mmCIF file of C-alpha atoms in Angstrom:
data_model
loop_
_atom_site.group_PDB
_atom_site.id
_atom_site.type_symbol
_atom_site.label_atom_id
_atom_site.label_comp_id
_atom_site.label_asym_id
_atom_site.label_seq_id
_atom_site.Cartn_x
_atom_site.Cartn_y
_atom_site.Cartn_z
ATOM 1 C CA MET A 1 43.796 67.422 117.549
ATOM 2 C CA LYS A 2 41.862 66.341 114.871
ATOM 3 C CA SER A 3 37.866 66.871 115.624
ATOM 4 C CA ILE A 4 34.633 65.125 114.535
ATOM 5 C CA SER A 5 31.758 66.933 113.291
ATOM 6 C CA LEU A 6 29.014 66.424 115.597
ATOM 7 C CA ALA A 7 26.707 66.846 112.955
ATOM 8 C CA LEU A 8 27.736 63.472 110.631
ATOM 9 C CA LEU A 9 27.224 61.344 113.893
ATOM 10 C CA PHE A 10 23.397 61.851 114.145
ATOM 11 C CA VAL A 11 20.645 61.019 111.946
ATOM 12 C CA THR A 12 17.415 61.429 114.026
ATOM 13 C CA LEU A 13 15.743 64.780 113.283
ATOM 14 C CA LEU A 14 13.775 66.800 115.691
ATOM 15 C CA ILE A 15 10.177 68.457 115.652
ATOM 16 C CA CYS A 16 10.748 72.335 116.366
ATOM 17 C CA SER A 17 8.563 73.948 118.853
ATOM 18 C CA SER A 18 9.285 76.865 121.534
ATOM 19 C CA VAL A 19 8.218 77.818 124.765
ATOM 20 C CA GLU A 20 8.021 81.651 126.127
ATOM 21 C CA ALA A 21 10.999 82.469 128.455
ATOM 22 C CA ASN A 22 12.838 85.210 129.850
ATOM 23 C CA SER A 23 15.669 86.728 127.961
ATOM 24 C CA LEU A 24 18.550 84.712 129.625
ATOM 25 C CA GLY A 25 20.274 82.596 127.626
ATOM 26 C CA ARG A 26 20.715 81.299 124.457
ATOM 27 C CA ILE A 27 23.007 79.587 121.823
ATOM 28 C CA VAL A 28 22.816 82.490 119.173
ATOM 29 C CA ASN A 29 22.068 81.311 115.678
ATOM 30 C CA GLY A 30 23.111 77.477 116.926
ATOM 31 C CA ASP A 31 22.354 74.309 115.314
ATOM 32 C CA GLN A 32 19.558 72.131 116.447
ATOM 33 C CA ALA A 33 20.648 69.177 117.948
ATOM 34 C CA VAL A 34 19.610 65.564 117.752
ATOM 35 C CA PHE A 35 18.794 62.819 120.109
ATOM 36 C CA TYR A 36 21.924 61.166 121.878
ATOM 37 C CA GLN A 37 23.959 63.755 120.648
ATOM 38 C CA PHE A 38 24.989 65.483 124.199
ATOM 39 C CA PRO A 39 23.641 62.406 126.527
ATOM 40 C CA TRP A 40 25.924 64.380 129.407
ATOM 41 C CA HIS A 41 24.151 67.987 129.061
ATOM 42 C CA CYS A 42 21.523 69.025 131.863
ATOM 43 C CA SER A 43 19.304 72.131 131.922
ATOM 44 C CA ILE A 44 19.907 73.714 135.452
ATOM 45 C CA GLN A 45 17.280 75.743 136.739
ATOM 46 C CA ASN A 46 18.098 77.959 140.105
ATOM 47 C CA THR A 47 14.610 79.206 141.740
ATOM 48 C CA LYS A 48 16.821 81.474 144.409
ATOM 49 C CA THR A 49 15.827 82.859 147.684
ATOM 50 C CA THR A 50 14.689 85.898 145.947
ATOM 51 C CA ALA A 51 11.976 83.590 144.197
ATOM 52 C CA ALA A 52 13.703 84.458 140.854
ATOM 53 C CA LYS A 53 14.800 81.919 138.732
ATOM 54 C CA ALA A 54 17.865 81.410 136.633
ATOM 55 C CA TYR A 55 18.304 79.284 133.935
ATOM 56 C CA CYS A 56 22.161 77.289 133.093
ATOM 57 C CA GLY A 57 23.723 74.753 131.736
ATOM 58 C CA GLY A 58 25.659 71.848 133.273
ATOM 59 C CA THR A 59 27.189 68.368 132.615
ATOM 60 C CA LEU A 60 26.781 64.881 134.152
ATOM 61 C CA ILE A 61 30.485 64.008 134.979
ATOM 62 C CA ALA A 62 29.625 60.804 137.133
ATOM 63 C CA ALA A 63 26.446 59.264 138.141
ATOM 64 C CA ASN A 64 25.713 61.656 140.911
ATOM 65 C CA TYR A 65 27.523 64.829 140.113
ATOM 66 C CA VAL A 66 26.758 67.655 137.509
ATOM 67 C CA LEU A 67 29.527 70.221 136.733
ATOM 68 C CA THR A 68 28.323 73.945 136.028
ATOM 69 C CA ALA A 69 29.331 77.392 136.537
ATOM 70 C CA ALA A 70 29.539 79.011 140.138
ATOM 71 C CA SER A 71 27.688 81.888 138.529
ATOM 72 C CA CYS A 72 24.685 79.782 137.869
ATOM 73 C CA LEU A 73 24.417 78.883 141.632
ATOM 74 C CA LYS A 74 23.794 82.227 143.446
ATOM 75 C CA ASP A 75 21.037 82.549 146.100
ATOM 76 C CA VAL A 76 20.035 79.111 145.752
ATOM 77 C CA SER A 77 17.076 77.859 147.258
ATOM 78 C CA LEU A 78 16.260 74.850 144.988
ATOM 79 C CA ILE A 79 18.031 73.680 142.159
ATOM 80 C CA GLN A 80 16.228 71.325 139.241
ATOM 81 C CA VAL A 81 18.387 69.120 137.358
ATOM 82 C CA ASP A 82 16.666 68.047 134.032
ATOM 83 C CA TYR A 83 18.933 65.280 132.068
ATOM 84 C CA GLY A 84 18.260 62.822 129.365
ATOM 85 C CA SER A 85 16.451 64.850 126.589
ATOM 86 C CA ILE A 86 17.001 67.592 123.996
ATOM 87 C CA LEU A 87 13.458 69.279 124.210
ATOM 88 C CA PHE A 88 13.481 71.901 127.251
ATOM 89 C CA SER A 89 9.673 71.212 128.338
ATOM 90 C CA GLN A 90 10.186 67.550 128.282
ATOM 91 C CA PRO A 91 13.011 66.160 130.286
ATOM 92 C CA PHE A 92 13.860 62.541 130.240
ATOM 93 C CA GLU A 93 14.189 62.671 134.222
ATOM 94 C CA THR A 94 14.757 65.336 136.541
ATOM 95 C CA GLN A 95 15.939 65.565 139.993
ATOM 96 C CA TYR A 96 15.707 68.281 142.833
ATOM 97 C CA THR A 97 18.662 69.029 145.238
ATOM 98 C CA THR A 98 20.234 72.297 147.436
ATOM 99 C CA GLN A 99 23.845 70.136 147.554
ATOM 100 C CA TYR A 100 25.994 71.666 145.413
ATOM 101 C CA GLN A 101 29.991 73.465 146.229
ATOM 102 C CA ASN A 102 30.900 76.547 144.277
ATOM 103 C CA HIS A 103 35.048 76.941 144.077
ATOM 104 C CA PRO A 104 35.997 78.469 147.685
ATOM 105 C CA GLN A 105 38.442 80.945 145.308
ATOM 106 C CA TYR A 106 35.238 81.978 142.943
ATOM 107 C CA ASN A 107 35.665 85.596 142.084
ATOM 108 C CA GLU A 108 31.974 86.564 141.182
ATOM 109 C CA GLN A 109 33.548 90.264 139.693
ATOM 110 C CA TYR A 110 35.423 88.727 137.135
ATOM 111 C CA LYS A 111 34.421 85.208 137.170
ATOM 112 C CA ILE A 112 37.854 83.592 137.660
ATOM 113 C CA ASN A 113 37.792 80.075 139.150
ATOM 114 C CA ASN A 114 34.018 80.071 137.811
ATOM 115 C CA ILE A 115 33.451 76.084 138.426
ATOM 116 C CA ALA A 116 30.909 74.369 140.799
ATOM 117 C CA ILE A 117 29.721 70.736 141.725
ATOM 118 C CA ILE A 118 25.810 69.679 142.164
ATOM 119 C CA ARG A 119 25.491 66.927 143.856
ATOM 120 C CA LEU A 120 22.426 64.601 142.680
ATOM 121 C CA PRO A 121 20.188 62.725 145.450
ATOM 122 C CA ALA A 122 20.424 59.544 143.527
ATOM 123 C CA SER A 123 21.899 58.098 141.004
ATOM 124 C CA VAL A 124 21.384 58.440 137.462
ATOM 125 C CA THR A 125 21.034 55.142 135.129
ATOM 126 C CA PHE A 126 23.341 55.526 132.265
ATOM 127 C CA ARG A 127 21.954 54.730 128.649
ATOM 128 C CA THR A 128 21.837 56.015 125.432
ATOM 129 C CA ASN A 129 20.715 59.288 126.168
ATOM 130 C CA VAL A 130 22.532 59.517 129.551
ATOM 131 C CA ARG A 131 25.920 59.369 129.861
ATOM 132 C CA ALA A 132 28.815 61.316 131.810
ATOM 133 C CA ILE A 133 31.421 63.285 129.910
ATOM 134 C CA LEU A 134 35.061 62.400 130.214
ATOM 135 C CA LEU A 135 37.112 64.661 131.820
ATOM 136 C CA PRO A 136 40.800 66.065 130.704
ATOM 137 C CA ARG A 137 43.699 63.453 131.549
ATOM 138 C CA VAL A 138 45.725 64.908 134.402
ATOM 139 C CA SER A 139 48.886 64.695 131.545
ATOM 140 C CA ASP A 140 46.987 67.160 129.667
ATOM 141 C CA GLN A 141 46.227 69.906 132.597
ATOM 142 C CA GLY A 142 48.601 72.359 131.017
ATOM 143 C CA ASP A 143 47.105 71.983 127.403
ATOM 144 C CA THR A 144 45.916 75.333 125.806
ATOM 145 C CA TYR A 145 43.624 73.620 123.334
ATOM 146 C CA GLU A 146 44.680 76.643 121.054
ATOM 147 C CA SER A 147 42.746 75.853 117.577
ATOM 148 C CA TYR A 148 41.156 73.083 118.694
ATOM 149 C CA ASP A 149 37.315 72.844 117.147
ATOM 150 C CA SER A 150 35.087 72.509 119.905
ATOM 151 C CA TYR A 151 31.268 72.628 120.612
ATOM 152 C CA VAL A 152 29.020 74.229 123.199
ATOM 153 C CA SER A 153 25.362 73.094 123.792
ATOM 154 C CA GLY A 154 22.626 74.987 125.502
ATOM 155 C CA PHE A 155 18.728 75.503 125.515
ATOM 156 C CA GLY A 156 17.783 79.355 124.364
ATOM 157 C CA VAL A 157 16.444 81.244 121.815
ATOM 158 C CA ALA A 158 17.778 80.752 118.315
ATOM 159 C CA GLU A 159 17.903 84.620 117.153
ATOM 160 C CA ALA A 160 19.417 87.163 118.974
ATOM 161 C CA GLY A 161 16.534 89.350 120.182
ATOM 162 C CA SER A 162 13.852 86.752 120.134
ATOM 163 C CA SER A 163 12.145 86.964 123.709
ATOM 164 C CA TYR A 164 11.346 82.760 123.268
ATOM 165 C CA LEU A 165 13.728 80.097 124.657
ATOM 166 C CA SER A 166 13.923 77.343 121.758
ATOM 167 C CA ASN A 167 12.566 74.119 123.171
ATOM 168 C CA GLU A 168 15.356 72.310 121.116
ATOM 169 C CA LEU A 169 18.645 71.954 122.643
ATOM 170 C CA ARG A 170 21.009 73.706 120.265
ATOM 171 C CA TYR A 171 24.889 73.724 120.196
ATOM 172 C CA ALA A 172 27.445 75.859 118.110
ATOM 173 C CA GLN A 173 31.006 74.922 117.022
ATOM 174 C CA LYS A 174 33.881 76.669 118.470
ATOM 175 C CA THR A 175 37.586 77.513 117.865
ATOM 176 C CA VAL A 176 39.696 77.790 120.763
ATOM 177 C CA ILE A 177 42.098 80.642 120.504
ATOM 178 C CA SER A 178 45.304 81.980 122.414
ATOM 179 C CA ASN A 179 44.600 84.295 125.924
ATOM 180 C CA ASP A 180 46.857 86.744 124.315
ATOM 181 C CA VAL A 181 44.492 87.265 121.317
ATOM 182 C CA CYS A 182 41.811 87.361 123.424
ATOM 183 C CA ARG A 183 42.882 89.935 125.731
ATOM 184 C CA GLN A 184 43.194 92.373 122.902
ATOM 185 C CA SER A 185 39.659 92.605 122.781
ATOM 186 C CA PHE A 186 38.446 91.428 126.223
ATOM 187 C CA ASP A 187 39.123 93.058 129.946
ATOM 188 C CA TYR A 188 42.849 91.513 130.623
ATOM 189 C CA ARG A 189 41.006 90.869 134.483
ATOM 190 C CA TYR A 190 38.739 88.285 132.797
ATOM 191 C CA ILE A 191 41.399 86.301 131.183
ATOM 192 C CA GLU A 192 43.835 84.548 133.772
ATOM 193 C CA SER A 193 45.708 81.450 133.094
ATOM 194 C CA THR A 194 42.721 79.222 134.371
ATOM 195 C CA VAL A 195 40.443 80.744 131.326
ATOM 196 C CA LEU A 196 40.159 80.003 127.851
ATOM 197 C CA CYS A 197 38.383 81.806 124.857
ATOM 198 C CA ALA A 198 36.893 80.588 121.875
ATOM 199 C CA THR A 199 35.099 82.326 118.654
ATOM 200 C CA GLY A 200 32.525 81.269 116.259
ATOM 201 C CA PHE A 201 34.082 78.469 113.539
ATOM 202 C CA ASN A 202 35.480 79.965 110.409
ATOM 203 C CA GLY A 203 33.954 83.263 111.243
ATOM 204 C CA SER A 204 30.418 81.732 112.156
ATOM 205 C CA THR A 205 28.361 84.328 114.584
ATOM 206 C CA GLN A 206 27.091 80.872 116.430
ATOM 207 C CA SER A 207 27.650 82.222 120.148
ATOM 208 C CA ILE A 208 26.763 81.524 123.795
ATOM 209 C CA CYS A 209 24.932 84.363 125.343
ATOM 210 C CA TYR A 210 23.358 84.845 129.109
ATOM 211 C CA GLY A 211 22.212 81.803 130.847
ATOM 212 C CA ASP A 212 24.289 79.343 128.814
ATOM 213 C CA GLN A 213 26.748 79.608 131.424
ATOM 214 C CA GLY A 214 27.695 76.042 132.975
ATOM 215 C CA GLY A 215 27.640 74.765 129.850
ATOM 216 C CA ALA A 216 30.451 72.223 128.543
ATOM 217 C CA LEU A 217 32.799 73.313 125.920
ATOM 218 C CA ILE A 218 33.784 69.817 124.477
ATOM 219 C CA SER A 219 36.154 68.669 122.002
ATOM 220 C CA HIS A 220 36.981 65.014 120.478
ATOM 221 C CA ILE A 221 40.597 64.012 121.635
ATOM 222 C CA ASP A 222 42.411 60.764 121.137
ATOM 223 C CA GLY A 223 38.824 58.992 119.802
ATOM 224 C CA ALA A 224 36.502 60.457 122.968
ATOM 225 C CA TRP A 225 34.542 63.537 123.768
ATOM 226 C CA VAL A 226 36.097 65.250 126.874
ATOM 227 C CA GLN A 227 35.027 68.430 128.553
ATOM 228 C CA ILE A 228 37.597 71.146 128.415
ATOM 229 C CA ALA A 229 35.885 74.214 129.872
ATOM 230 C CA VAL A 230 32.634 75.653 131.448
ATOM 231 C CA ALA A 231 30.893 78.171 129.839
ATOM 232 C CA SER A 232 31.280 81.359 131.976
ATOM 233 C CA ASN A 233 31.145 84.980 130.783
ATOM 234 C CA ILE A 234 30.100 86.379 127.361
ATOM 235 C CA HIS A 235 32.024 89.323 125.654
ATOM 236 C CA PRO A 236 30.910 92.835 126.861
ATOM 237 C CA ASN A 237 30.074 93.717 123.590
ATOM 238 C CA GLY A 238 27.180 90.965 123.524
ATOM 239 C CA CYS A 239 26.436 87.678 121.731
ATOM 240 C CA THR A 240 28.326 87.210 118.374
ATOM 241 C CA GLY A 241 30.548 84.547 117.807
ATOM 242 C CA LEU A 242 33.010 87.026 116.043
ATOM 243 C CA ALA A 243 34.050 88.297 119.519
ATOM 244 C CA PRO A 244 35.490 85.866 122.071
ATOM 245 C CA ALA A 245 33.497 84.277 124.796
ATOM 246 C CA ALA A 246 35.381 83.247 127.909
ATOM 247 C CA TYR A 247 35.356 79.420 129.616
ATOM 248 C CA THR A 248 36.834 77.992 133.010
ATOM 249 C CA ARG A 249 39.507 75.410 131.831
ATOM 250 C CA VAL A 250 38.308 72.050 133.912
ATOM 251 C CA GLY A 251 42.190 70.751 133.843
ATOM 252 C CA PRO A 252 43.354 73.055 136.714
ATOM 253 C CA TYR A 253 40.483 72.020 139.007
ATOM 254 C CA LEU A 254 40.792 68.111 138.340
ATOM 255 C CA GLU A 255 42.060 67.715 141.757
ATOM 256 C CA TRP A 256 39.685 69.837 143.418
ATOM 257 C CA ILE A 257 36.810 67.890 141.344
ATOM 258 C CA GLU A 258 38.046 64.263 142.496
ATOM 259 C CA ARG A 259 38.431 65.567 146.283
ATOM 260 C CA LEU A 260 34.880 66.168 146.223
ATOM 261 C CA THR A 261 33.183 63.641 144.113
ATOM 262 C CA GLY A 262 35.706 60.771 144.274
ATOM 263 C CA ILE A 263 35.958 60.736 140.421
ATOM 264 C CA ALA A 264 39.062 58.584 139.049
ATOM 265 C CA LEU A 265 41.149 61.001 137.343
ATOM 266 C CA ARG A 266 42.458 59.446 134.017
ATOM 267 C CA PRO A 267 46.604 60.141 134.151
#
């Protein structure tokens, strides 16, 4: 399926800024997003019962629901969901909730079934900078998406080793590889049929890293942007686009998502 470059779709430029953050989470060497480019992207801040805070990504899939990774929602005390902005420090809107559901078969050790749904207390109003992403069609549940050009977005430092979280939303272009190829460099226990792997596009070093879990891997399919997977697990060797990262496929969980949210699935 032919992909369209996100960079050609938007022309608005951003002013650079940064805020201090912990070492969790980054799109390493990512390109800076522009306004309206990822209107479904959410920033999730989980204030834990231990008083620590974890940062993740998420995706609006309906007016009341956000899709993310189960690994983002451990020891939840309060979940803050920001959306509608490409600036971490200036969210367009914020909601707080404690309502979420991890997949019942989530395996914390190997990040299998690493998918979760957050319920927002109030419906968001869709507009140019706030929209839901499409989920895969039921008929595409078995698609491996191999060789698809895809994109993942997230907040985080722009360079590996930095101690500052970029205030701008950044994105990276990725290429989906086969699970067999992925297992050659990734522990096979992490790579089941419900997982897909992606590497940097054309040898790029752009990559997700700690804290980018929960963000959407999207691809342009039949004229629309579709979320094909959820960022789940980085390579044991670290955050380099040359090594594959693991993502939870959305297709195998469509019926589970429908049961929890009532979202009408596309045939």
